[in-house]
XYZ file of C-alpha atoms in Angstrom:
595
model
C 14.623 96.031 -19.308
C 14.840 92.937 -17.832
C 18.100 91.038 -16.814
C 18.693 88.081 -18.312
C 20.529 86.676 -15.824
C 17.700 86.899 -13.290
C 15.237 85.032 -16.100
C 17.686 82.268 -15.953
C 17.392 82.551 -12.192
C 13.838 82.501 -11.677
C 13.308 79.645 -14.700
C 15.797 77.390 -12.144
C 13.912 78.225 -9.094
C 10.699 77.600 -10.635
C 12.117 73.955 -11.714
C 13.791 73.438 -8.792
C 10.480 74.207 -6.804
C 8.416 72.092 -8.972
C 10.576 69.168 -8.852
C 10.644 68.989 -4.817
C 7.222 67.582 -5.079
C 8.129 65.118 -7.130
C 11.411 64.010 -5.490
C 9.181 63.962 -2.324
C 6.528 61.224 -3.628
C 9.248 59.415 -5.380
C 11.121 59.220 -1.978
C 7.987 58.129 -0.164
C 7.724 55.705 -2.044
C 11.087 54.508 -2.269
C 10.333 54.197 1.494
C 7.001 52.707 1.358
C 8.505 49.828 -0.938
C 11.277 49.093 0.803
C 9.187 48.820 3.945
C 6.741 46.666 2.184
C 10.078 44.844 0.868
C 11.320 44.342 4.363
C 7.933 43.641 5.707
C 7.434 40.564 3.586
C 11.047 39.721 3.904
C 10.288 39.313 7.837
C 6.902 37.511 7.033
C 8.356 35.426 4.898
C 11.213 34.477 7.023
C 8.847 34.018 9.968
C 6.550 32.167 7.892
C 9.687 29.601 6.856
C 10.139 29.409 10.724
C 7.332 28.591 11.597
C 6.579 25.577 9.188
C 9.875 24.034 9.965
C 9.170 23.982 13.891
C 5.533 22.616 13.241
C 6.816 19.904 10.855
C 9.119 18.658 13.632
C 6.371 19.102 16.367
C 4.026 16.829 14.029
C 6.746 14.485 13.435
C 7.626 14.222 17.056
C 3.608 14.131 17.889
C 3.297 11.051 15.659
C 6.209 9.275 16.846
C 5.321 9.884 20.805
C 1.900 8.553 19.658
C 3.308 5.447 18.052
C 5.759 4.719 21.142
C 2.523 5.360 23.408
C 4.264 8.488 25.166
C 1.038 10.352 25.775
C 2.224 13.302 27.650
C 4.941 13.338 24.983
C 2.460 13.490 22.054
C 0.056 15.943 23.806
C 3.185 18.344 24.417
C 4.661 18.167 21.028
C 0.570 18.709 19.491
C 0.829 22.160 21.173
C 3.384 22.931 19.688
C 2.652 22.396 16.538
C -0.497 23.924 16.807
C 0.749 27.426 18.001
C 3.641 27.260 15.150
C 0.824 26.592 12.801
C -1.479 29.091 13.666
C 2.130 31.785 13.465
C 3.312 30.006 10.585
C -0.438 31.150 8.761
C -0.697 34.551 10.133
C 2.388 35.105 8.674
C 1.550 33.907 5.537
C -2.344 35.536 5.842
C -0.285 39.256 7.058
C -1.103 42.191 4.067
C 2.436 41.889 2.498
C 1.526 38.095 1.618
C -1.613 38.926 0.233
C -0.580 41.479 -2.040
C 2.215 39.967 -3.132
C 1.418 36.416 -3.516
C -1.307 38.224 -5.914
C 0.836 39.209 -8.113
C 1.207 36.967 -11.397
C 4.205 34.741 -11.632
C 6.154 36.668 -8.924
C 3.795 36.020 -6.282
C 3.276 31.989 -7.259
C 5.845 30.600 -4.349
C 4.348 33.001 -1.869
C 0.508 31.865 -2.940
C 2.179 28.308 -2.320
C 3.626 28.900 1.093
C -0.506 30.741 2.185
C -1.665 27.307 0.836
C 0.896 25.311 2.537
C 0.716 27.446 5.923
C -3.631 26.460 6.285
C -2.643 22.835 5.430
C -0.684 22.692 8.149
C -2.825 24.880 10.140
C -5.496 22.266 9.937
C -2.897 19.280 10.435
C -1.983 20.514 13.818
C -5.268 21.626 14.800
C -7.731 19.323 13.583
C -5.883 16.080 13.375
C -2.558 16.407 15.758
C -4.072 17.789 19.270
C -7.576 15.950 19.067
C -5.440 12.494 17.949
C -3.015 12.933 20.881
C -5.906 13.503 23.420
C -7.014 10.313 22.565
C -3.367 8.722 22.428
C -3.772 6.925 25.965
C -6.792 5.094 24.114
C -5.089 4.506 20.688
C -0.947 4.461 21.708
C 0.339 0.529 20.519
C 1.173 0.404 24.413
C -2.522 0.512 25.298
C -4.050 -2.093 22.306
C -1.800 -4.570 23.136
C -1.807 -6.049 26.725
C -0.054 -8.446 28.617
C -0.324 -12.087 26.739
C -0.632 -11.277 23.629
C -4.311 -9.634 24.334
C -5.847 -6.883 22.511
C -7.665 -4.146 24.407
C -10.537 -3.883 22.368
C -12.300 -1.719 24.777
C -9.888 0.664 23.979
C -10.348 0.594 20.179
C -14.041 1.024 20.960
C -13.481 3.778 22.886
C -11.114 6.010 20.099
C -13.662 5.017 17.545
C -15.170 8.181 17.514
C -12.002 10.613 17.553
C -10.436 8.108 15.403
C -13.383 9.006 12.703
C -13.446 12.617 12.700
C -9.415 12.536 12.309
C -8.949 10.388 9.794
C -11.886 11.738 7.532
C -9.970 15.901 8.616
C -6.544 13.864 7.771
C -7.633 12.153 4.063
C -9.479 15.978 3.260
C -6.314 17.576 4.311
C -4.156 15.098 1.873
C -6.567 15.750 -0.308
C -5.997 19.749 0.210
C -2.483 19.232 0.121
C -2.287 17.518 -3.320
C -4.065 20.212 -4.788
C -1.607 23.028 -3.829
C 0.165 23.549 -7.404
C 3.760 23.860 -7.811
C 5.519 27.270 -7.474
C 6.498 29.006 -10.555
C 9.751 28.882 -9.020
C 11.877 28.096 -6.005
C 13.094 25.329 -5.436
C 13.033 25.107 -1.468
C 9.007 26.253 -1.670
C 8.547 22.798 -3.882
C 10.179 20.639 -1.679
C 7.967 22.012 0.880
C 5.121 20.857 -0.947
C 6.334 17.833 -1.182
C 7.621 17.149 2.447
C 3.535 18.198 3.190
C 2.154 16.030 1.019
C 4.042 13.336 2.222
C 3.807 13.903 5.938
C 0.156 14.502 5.347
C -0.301 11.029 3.713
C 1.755 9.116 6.142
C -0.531 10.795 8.891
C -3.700 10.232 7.242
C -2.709 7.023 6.666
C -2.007 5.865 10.358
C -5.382 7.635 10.978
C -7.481 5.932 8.843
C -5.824 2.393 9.232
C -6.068 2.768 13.142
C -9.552 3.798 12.608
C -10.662 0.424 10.493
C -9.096 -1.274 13.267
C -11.201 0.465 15.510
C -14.779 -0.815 13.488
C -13.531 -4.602 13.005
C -11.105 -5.922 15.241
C -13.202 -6.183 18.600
C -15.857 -7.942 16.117
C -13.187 -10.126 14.825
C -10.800 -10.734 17.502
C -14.238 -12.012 20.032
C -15.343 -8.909 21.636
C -19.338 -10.513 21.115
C -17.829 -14.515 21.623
C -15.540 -16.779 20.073
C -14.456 -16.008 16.496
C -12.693 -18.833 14.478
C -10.560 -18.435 11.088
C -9.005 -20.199 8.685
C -5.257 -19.116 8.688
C -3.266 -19.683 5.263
C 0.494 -20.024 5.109
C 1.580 -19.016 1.366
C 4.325 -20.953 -0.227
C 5.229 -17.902 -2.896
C 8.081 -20.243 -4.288
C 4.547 -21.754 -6.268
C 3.060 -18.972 -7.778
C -0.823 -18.311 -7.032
C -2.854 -15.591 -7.784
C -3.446 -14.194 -4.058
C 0.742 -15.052 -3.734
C 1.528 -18.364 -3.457
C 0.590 -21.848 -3.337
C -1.480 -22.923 0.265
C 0.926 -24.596 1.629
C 0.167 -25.246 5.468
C -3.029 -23.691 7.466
C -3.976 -23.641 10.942
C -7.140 -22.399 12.607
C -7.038 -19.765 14.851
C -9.079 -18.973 17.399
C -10.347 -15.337 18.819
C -11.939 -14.675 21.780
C -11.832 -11.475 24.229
C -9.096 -9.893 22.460
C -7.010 -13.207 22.536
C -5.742 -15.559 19.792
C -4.180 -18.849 19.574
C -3.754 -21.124 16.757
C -4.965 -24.822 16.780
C -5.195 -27.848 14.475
C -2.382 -26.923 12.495
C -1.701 -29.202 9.592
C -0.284 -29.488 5.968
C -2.186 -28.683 2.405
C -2.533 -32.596 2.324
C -4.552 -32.619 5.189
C -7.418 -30.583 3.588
C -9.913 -32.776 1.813
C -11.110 -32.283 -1.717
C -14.387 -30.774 -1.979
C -17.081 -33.514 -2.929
C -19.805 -30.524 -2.519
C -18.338 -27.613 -3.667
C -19.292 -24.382 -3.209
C -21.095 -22.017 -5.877
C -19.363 -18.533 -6.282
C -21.709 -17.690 -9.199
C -21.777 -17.873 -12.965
C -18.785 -15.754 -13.516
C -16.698 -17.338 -12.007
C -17.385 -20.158 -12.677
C -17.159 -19.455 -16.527
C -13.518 -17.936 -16.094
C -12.169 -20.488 -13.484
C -14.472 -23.649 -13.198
C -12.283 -25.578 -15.805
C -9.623 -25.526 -13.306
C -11.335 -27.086 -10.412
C -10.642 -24.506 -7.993
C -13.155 -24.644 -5.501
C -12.429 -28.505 -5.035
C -8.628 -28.659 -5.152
C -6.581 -26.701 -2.579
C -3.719 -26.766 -5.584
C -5.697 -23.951 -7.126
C -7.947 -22.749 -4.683
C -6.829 -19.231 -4.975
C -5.619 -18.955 -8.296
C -7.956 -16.037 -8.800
C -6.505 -12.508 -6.957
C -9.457 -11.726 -5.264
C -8.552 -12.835 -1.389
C -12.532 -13.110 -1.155
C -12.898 -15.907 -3.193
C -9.886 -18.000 -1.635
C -11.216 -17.670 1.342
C -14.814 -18.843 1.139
C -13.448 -21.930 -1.010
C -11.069 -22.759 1.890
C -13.989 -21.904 4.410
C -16.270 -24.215 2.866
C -13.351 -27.262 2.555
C -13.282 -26.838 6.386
C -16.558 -26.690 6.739
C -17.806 -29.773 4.230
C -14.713 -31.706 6.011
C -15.444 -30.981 9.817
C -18.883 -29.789 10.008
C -17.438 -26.292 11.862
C -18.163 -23.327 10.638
C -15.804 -20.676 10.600
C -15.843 -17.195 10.609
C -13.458 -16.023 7.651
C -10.026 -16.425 6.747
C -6.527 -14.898 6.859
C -3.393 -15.719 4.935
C 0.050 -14.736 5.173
C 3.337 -15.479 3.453
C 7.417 -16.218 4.139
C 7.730 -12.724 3.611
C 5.441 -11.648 5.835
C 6.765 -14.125 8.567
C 10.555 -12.111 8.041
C 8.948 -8.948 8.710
C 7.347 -10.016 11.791
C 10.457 -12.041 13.066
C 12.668 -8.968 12.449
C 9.831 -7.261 15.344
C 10.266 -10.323 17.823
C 13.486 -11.501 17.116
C 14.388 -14.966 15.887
C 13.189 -18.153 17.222
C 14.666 -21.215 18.501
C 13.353 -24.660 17.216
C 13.711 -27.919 19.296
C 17.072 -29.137 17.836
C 18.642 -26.000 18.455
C 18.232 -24.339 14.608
C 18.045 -20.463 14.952
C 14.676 -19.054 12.321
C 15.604 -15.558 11.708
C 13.835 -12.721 9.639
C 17.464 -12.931 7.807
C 16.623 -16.673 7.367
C 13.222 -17.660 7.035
C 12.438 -16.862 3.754
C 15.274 -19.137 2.058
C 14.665 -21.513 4.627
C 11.062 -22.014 4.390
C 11.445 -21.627 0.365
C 14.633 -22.830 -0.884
C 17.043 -25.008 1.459
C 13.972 -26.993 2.891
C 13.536 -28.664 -0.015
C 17.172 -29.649 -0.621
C 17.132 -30.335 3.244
C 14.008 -32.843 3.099
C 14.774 -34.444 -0.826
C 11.612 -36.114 -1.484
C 10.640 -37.007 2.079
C 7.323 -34.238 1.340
C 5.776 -35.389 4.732
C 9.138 -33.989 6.736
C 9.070 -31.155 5.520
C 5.577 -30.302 5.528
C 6.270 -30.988 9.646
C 9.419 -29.236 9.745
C 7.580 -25.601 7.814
C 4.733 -26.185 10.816
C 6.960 -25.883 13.002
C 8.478 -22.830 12.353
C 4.606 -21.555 11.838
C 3.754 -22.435 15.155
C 6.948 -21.009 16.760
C 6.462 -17.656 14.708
C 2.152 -17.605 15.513
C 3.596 -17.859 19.050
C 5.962 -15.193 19.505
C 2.874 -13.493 17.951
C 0.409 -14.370 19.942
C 2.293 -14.190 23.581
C 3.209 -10.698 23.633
C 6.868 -10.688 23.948
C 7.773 -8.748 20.982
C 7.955 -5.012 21.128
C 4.792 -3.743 20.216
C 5.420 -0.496 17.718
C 7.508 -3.326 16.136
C 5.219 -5.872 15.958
C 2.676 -3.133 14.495
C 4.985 -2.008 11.914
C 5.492 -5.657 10.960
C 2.078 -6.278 10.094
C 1.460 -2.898 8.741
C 4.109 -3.733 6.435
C 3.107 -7.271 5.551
C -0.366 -5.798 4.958
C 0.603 -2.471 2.588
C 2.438 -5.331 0.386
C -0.586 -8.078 0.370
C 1.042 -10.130 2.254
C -1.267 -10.780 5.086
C -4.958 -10.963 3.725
C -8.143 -10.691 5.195
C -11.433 -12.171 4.691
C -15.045 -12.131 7.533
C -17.668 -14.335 6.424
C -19.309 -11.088 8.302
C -20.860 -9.120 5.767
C -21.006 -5.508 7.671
C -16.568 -6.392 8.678
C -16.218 -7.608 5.407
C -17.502 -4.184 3.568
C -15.199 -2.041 5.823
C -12.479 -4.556 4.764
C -13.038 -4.485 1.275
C -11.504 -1.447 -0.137
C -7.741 -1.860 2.265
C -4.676 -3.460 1.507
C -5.340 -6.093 3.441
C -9.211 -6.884 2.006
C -6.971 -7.312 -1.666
C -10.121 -7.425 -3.430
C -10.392 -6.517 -6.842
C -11.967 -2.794 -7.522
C -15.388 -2.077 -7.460
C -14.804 1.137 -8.931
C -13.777 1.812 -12.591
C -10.471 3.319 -12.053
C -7.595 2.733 -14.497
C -6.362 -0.450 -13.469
C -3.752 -3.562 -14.800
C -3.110 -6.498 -12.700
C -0.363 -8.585 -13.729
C -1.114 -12.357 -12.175
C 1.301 -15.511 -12.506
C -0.031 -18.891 -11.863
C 2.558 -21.651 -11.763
C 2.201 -24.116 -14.766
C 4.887 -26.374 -13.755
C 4.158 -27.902 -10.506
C 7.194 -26.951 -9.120
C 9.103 -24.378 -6.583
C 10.780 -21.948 -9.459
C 9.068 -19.027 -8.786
C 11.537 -18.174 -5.882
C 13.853 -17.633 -8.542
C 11.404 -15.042 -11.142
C 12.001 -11.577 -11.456
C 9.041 -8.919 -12.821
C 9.227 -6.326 -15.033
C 5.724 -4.580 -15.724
C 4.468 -1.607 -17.242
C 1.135 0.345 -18.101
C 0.962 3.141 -20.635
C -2.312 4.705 -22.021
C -2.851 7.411 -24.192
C -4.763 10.577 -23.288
C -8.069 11.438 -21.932
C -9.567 13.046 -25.511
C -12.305 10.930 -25.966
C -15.249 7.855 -24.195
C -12.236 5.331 -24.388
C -8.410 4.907 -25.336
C -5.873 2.820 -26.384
C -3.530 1.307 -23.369
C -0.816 -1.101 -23.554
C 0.099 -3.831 -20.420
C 3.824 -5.503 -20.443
C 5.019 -8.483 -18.402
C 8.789 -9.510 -18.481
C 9.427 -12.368 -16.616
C 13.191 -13.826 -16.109
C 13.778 -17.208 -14.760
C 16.934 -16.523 -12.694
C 17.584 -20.428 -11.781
C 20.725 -22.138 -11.969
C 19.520 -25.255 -11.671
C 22.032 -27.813 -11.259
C 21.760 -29.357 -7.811
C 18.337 -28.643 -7.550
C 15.686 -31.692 -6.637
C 12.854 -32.500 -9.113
C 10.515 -31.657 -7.273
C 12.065 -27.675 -7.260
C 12.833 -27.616 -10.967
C 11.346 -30.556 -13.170
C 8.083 -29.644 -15.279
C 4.997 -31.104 -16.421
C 6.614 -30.835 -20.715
C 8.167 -33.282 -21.800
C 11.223 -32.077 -23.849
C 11.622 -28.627 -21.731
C 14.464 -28.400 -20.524
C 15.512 -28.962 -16.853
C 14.333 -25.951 -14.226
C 12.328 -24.204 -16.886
C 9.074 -21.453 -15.513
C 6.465 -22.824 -16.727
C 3.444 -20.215 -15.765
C 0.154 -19.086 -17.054
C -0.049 -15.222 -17.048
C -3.105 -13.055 -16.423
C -3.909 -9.492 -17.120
C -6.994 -8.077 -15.200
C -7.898 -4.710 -17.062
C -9.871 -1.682 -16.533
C -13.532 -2.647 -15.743
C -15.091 -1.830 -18.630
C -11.883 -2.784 -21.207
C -11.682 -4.964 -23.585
C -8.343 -6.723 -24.335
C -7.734 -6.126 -28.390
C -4.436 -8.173 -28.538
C -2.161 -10.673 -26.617
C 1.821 -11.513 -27.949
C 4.475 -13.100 -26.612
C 7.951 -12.481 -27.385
C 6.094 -10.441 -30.160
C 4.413 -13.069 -31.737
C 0.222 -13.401 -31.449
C -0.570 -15.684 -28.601
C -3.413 -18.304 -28.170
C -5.404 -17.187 -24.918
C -5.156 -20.587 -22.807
C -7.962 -18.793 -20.183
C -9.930 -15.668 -20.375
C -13.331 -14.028 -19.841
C -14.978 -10.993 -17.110
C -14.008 -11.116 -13.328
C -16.192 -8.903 -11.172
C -16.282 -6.193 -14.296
C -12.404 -6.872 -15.346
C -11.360 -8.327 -18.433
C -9.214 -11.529 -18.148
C -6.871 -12.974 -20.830
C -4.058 -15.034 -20.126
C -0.965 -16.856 -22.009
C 1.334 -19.640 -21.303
C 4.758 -19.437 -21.454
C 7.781 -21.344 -21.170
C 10.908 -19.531 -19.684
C 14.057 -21.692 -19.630
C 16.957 -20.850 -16.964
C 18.605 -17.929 -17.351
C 16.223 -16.455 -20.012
C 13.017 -13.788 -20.010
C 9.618 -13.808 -22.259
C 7.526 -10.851 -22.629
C 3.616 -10.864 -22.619
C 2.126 -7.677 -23.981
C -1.630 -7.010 -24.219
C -3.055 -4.331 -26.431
C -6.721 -2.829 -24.566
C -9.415 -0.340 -25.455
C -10.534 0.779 -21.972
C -13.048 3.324 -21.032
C -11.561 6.717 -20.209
C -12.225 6.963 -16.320
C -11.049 9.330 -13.714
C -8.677 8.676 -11.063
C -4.847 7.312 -10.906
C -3.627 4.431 -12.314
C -4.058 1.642 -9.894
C -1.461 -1.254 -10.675
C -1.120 -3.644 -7.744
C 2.007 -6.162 -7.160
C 1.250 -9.874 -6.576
C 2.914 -10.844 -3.768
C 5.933 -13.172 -4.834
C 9.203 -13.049 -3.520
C 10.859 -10.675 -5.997
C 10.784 -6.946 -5.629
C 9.893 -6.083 -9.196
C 9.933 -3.108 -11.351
C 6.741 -1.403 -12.285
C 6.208 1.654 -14.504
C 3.274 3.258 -14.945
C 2.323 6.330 -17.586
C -0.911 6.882 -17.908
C -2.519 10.447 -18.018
C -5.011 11.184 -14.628
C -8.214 12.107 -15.959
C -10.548 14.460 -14.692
């Protein structure tokens, strides 16, 4: 007979002996995950690491590039290279892999792997072969003593500066691509800072690199060069900024400039033999006599245009022909005073970039009353002084660069070569400000002053694009202009505030308002202030639909111009440029990005 007591015992031994196993894999495996755990902890935090110090490598390779430090930006390229290639081993180690696998959970760590080859390739392929080529490219080597481009030097980079740029604008493009983690916050703004520095970089690349393909062309490297050079008085709204106001023309040759034959708009002849910029145009803006009166010579927005019309005034008036055209504005002029510091005129008055703008568009004309001829003089001079300080090489280069690049990004300085092969690489930049070739969304917004008089230095914008989604061949979009006339205009001459209507009252905007649409569009509707408007000008520019109302804005008061479009649905973001006036004004844009 059997004991029950050692049943009992050998049942517990028999449990206790078959849970040991069991114990055993579930403690191996408590150890194999918090292994794993810590192993991708340490990856991770490596990883983090490793991005930060090549972020502030790159940043301190582009900045030692810009200042022309070359050892500096050579030095600080290694480094970001070897952080790179840590930060994406880390982030390419077997912990990463299998976790960033892992649905949901694993989205921020797929995000950093995609982040860490982004950067890989920034330092790589873009930082160390750009800083090798930094003695060629640096602002201290393009810009000699005098005012004197090395062009040799630009022609040198040219090919680095290619292959770059084109690694820089696919990286960008990588980097947009990365999608957002599920979660965590500090992974997103990662994204971010990448995309950004990756933009900024790709951008300094590929503007550098245009320089490289047109400026020894256009600034004499194969003999003289002459422009036509365009000072913009925004206060008179026009579509490429502002009324011409003053022009010089400036001569290139061997990488140097100076700027001759300066004169007022009254000094430019009208056209007896115009010239022919095809059917179009003509169509849309012959009525208006624009390629025989400087007054509306570039009413249209595409730089292009203005500048053959001004080319060929020169040209019927002189018998010289000249190799393009360039224009600039007030604002522009501020940007690139701020660079060089201000200027002393003759008598003593100090132009600063704190200064010039309400100087050169506001006070002058209270200054000078009706005596148009002294002030004409008195805005030449300031030109000249300003061309000078350009053109002599005292200002700080970096500076001076930033000052154009800035003038340019805004359309402020514009560009046109009577060159075809400079003229196509010009084209599609800021500074070309042509109108798009390619069907992408697109609303331009255009003011032409109605009123003969300086008020626009006192309008505000308000503008706005929606369209609905991309089901479909075409959609519905809507295009809103607010304009406010912010004049108080007592004290103000008539040549600043009177208008061409009788019975409106004193200082009232009078302006003619364009929309240029998606190529392809067709504007449905115009209103303003709600109520159906009579198109006063309209038809195609280069593909874009054109419709445009008058309206009256009396001081201290707004009007609102909506247009109503069926436009093709396209791919690509909304493009929704700014004409360059003197406000800052407030765009919103919501419109889907089709694929």
């Amino acid at each position: 007979m059997t004991d029950s007591t050692d049943t009992h015992s050998t049942d517990r031994r028999g449990n206790t002996s078959r849970k040991r196993p069991i114990l055993l894999i579930v403690g191996v495996v408590l150890v194999i995950v918090v292994a794993f755990v810590a192993w991708l902890a340490y990856e991770a935090v490596s990883a983090k690491s490793s991005l930060e110090t090549t972020r502030d490598a790159a940043n301190r390779a582009k900045d030692a590039l810009l200042d022309g430090d070359v050892a500096g930006a050579q030095a600080a390229a290694a480094d970001a290279a070897e952080s790179a290639n840590d930060a994406q081993s880390s982030a390419s180690s077997l912990p990463f892999t299998i976790a960033g696998a892992i649905p949901v959970l694993g989205s921020p760590l797929a995000t950093v792997s995609e982040i860490s080859d982004v950067v890989q390739g920034l330092a790589v392929d873009v930082l160390e072969p750009a800083s090798a080529a930094s003695a060629s490219i640096s602002p201290n080597s393009l810009l000699e003593g005098g005012g004197r481009v090395n062009l040799q030097a630009l022609v040198d980079a040219e090919p680095i500066l290619a292959e770059t740029s084109a690694a820089a604008e696919a990286l960008y493009a990588q980097a947009q691509a990365i999608e957002d983690p599920a979660y965590l916050g500090v992974v997103q703004d990662a994204r971010v800072q990448l995309e950004n520095q990756t933009h900024n970089l790709a951008g300094l690349l590929t503007n550098t690199y245009t320089a490289s393909r047109i400026v020894p062309t256009m600034m004499g490297a194969d003999g003289p060069r002459s422009y036509f050079l365009a000072f913009q008085t925004n206060a008179e709204a026009r579509g490429t900024g502002g009324l011409l106001g003053g022009f010089g023309i400036l001569r290139a040759e061997d990488g140097t400039a100076r700027v001759d034959t300066l004169g007022s708009n009254s000094d430019l002849d009208f056209a007896e033999q115009p010239i022919d910029l095809g059917p179009e145009y003509n169509a849309l803006w012959g009525p208006r006599n624009t390629t025989v009166d400087f007054r509306n010579s570039n009413a249209s927005p595409h730089f292009p245009y203005a500048g053959q019309i001004w080319s060929s005034m020169w040209t019927e008036q002189t018998g010289e022909q000249l190799d393009g055209a360039i224009a600039t504005d007030p604002i522009a002029l501020s940007y690139i005073l701020d660079a060089t510091g201000p200027i002393t005129l003759p008598d003593g008055e100090v132009i600063s970039s704190d200064n010039v703008v309400e100087v050169t568009l506001s006070t002058a004309y209270a200054r000078f009353g009706d005596d148009q001829l002294a002030r004409k003089a008195y805005l030449q001079e300031i030109a000249a002084a300003v061309v000078n300080e350009m053109t002599t090489g005292v200002a700080p280069t970096r500076e001076l660069l930033d000052a154009v690049g800035r003038a340019g990004s805004e359309g402020r300085i514009s560009v046109w070569s009577a060159d075809p092969a400079v003229q196509d690489v010009l084209a599609p930049t800021k500074v070309g400000h042509t109108l798009p070739v390619d069907p992408v969304p697109y609303a331009n917004v255009i003011v032409n002053n109605a009123g003969g008089n300086k008020l626009d230095y006192y309008l505000a914008r308000d503008i706005s694009y929606t369209a609905q989604s991309c089901d479909g061949d075409t959609r519905t979009s809507t295009v809103t202009a607010t304009l406010t006339n912010n004049v108080n205009a007592d004290g103000l001459t008539p040549y600043v505030a009177s208008t061409f209507q009788p019975g409106v009252p004193y200082g009232t905007n009078e302006a003619i308002v364009y929309l240029y649409g998606t190529q392809g569009a067709s504007i449905t509707s115009m209103q303003v202030d709600g109520v159906t408007a009579f198109s006063v000008q309209g038809g195609v520019e280069l593909g874009h639909p054109v419709r445009a109302a008058y309206v009256t804005i009396p001081p201290g008061e707004s009007s609102t111009v909506t247009w109503e479009l069926e436009e093709p649905t396209v791919a690509g973001e909304a493009v929704v440029p700014v004409q360059p006036l003197v406000d800052d004004p407030t765009v919103t844009v919501d419109v889907p990005v089709c694929s």
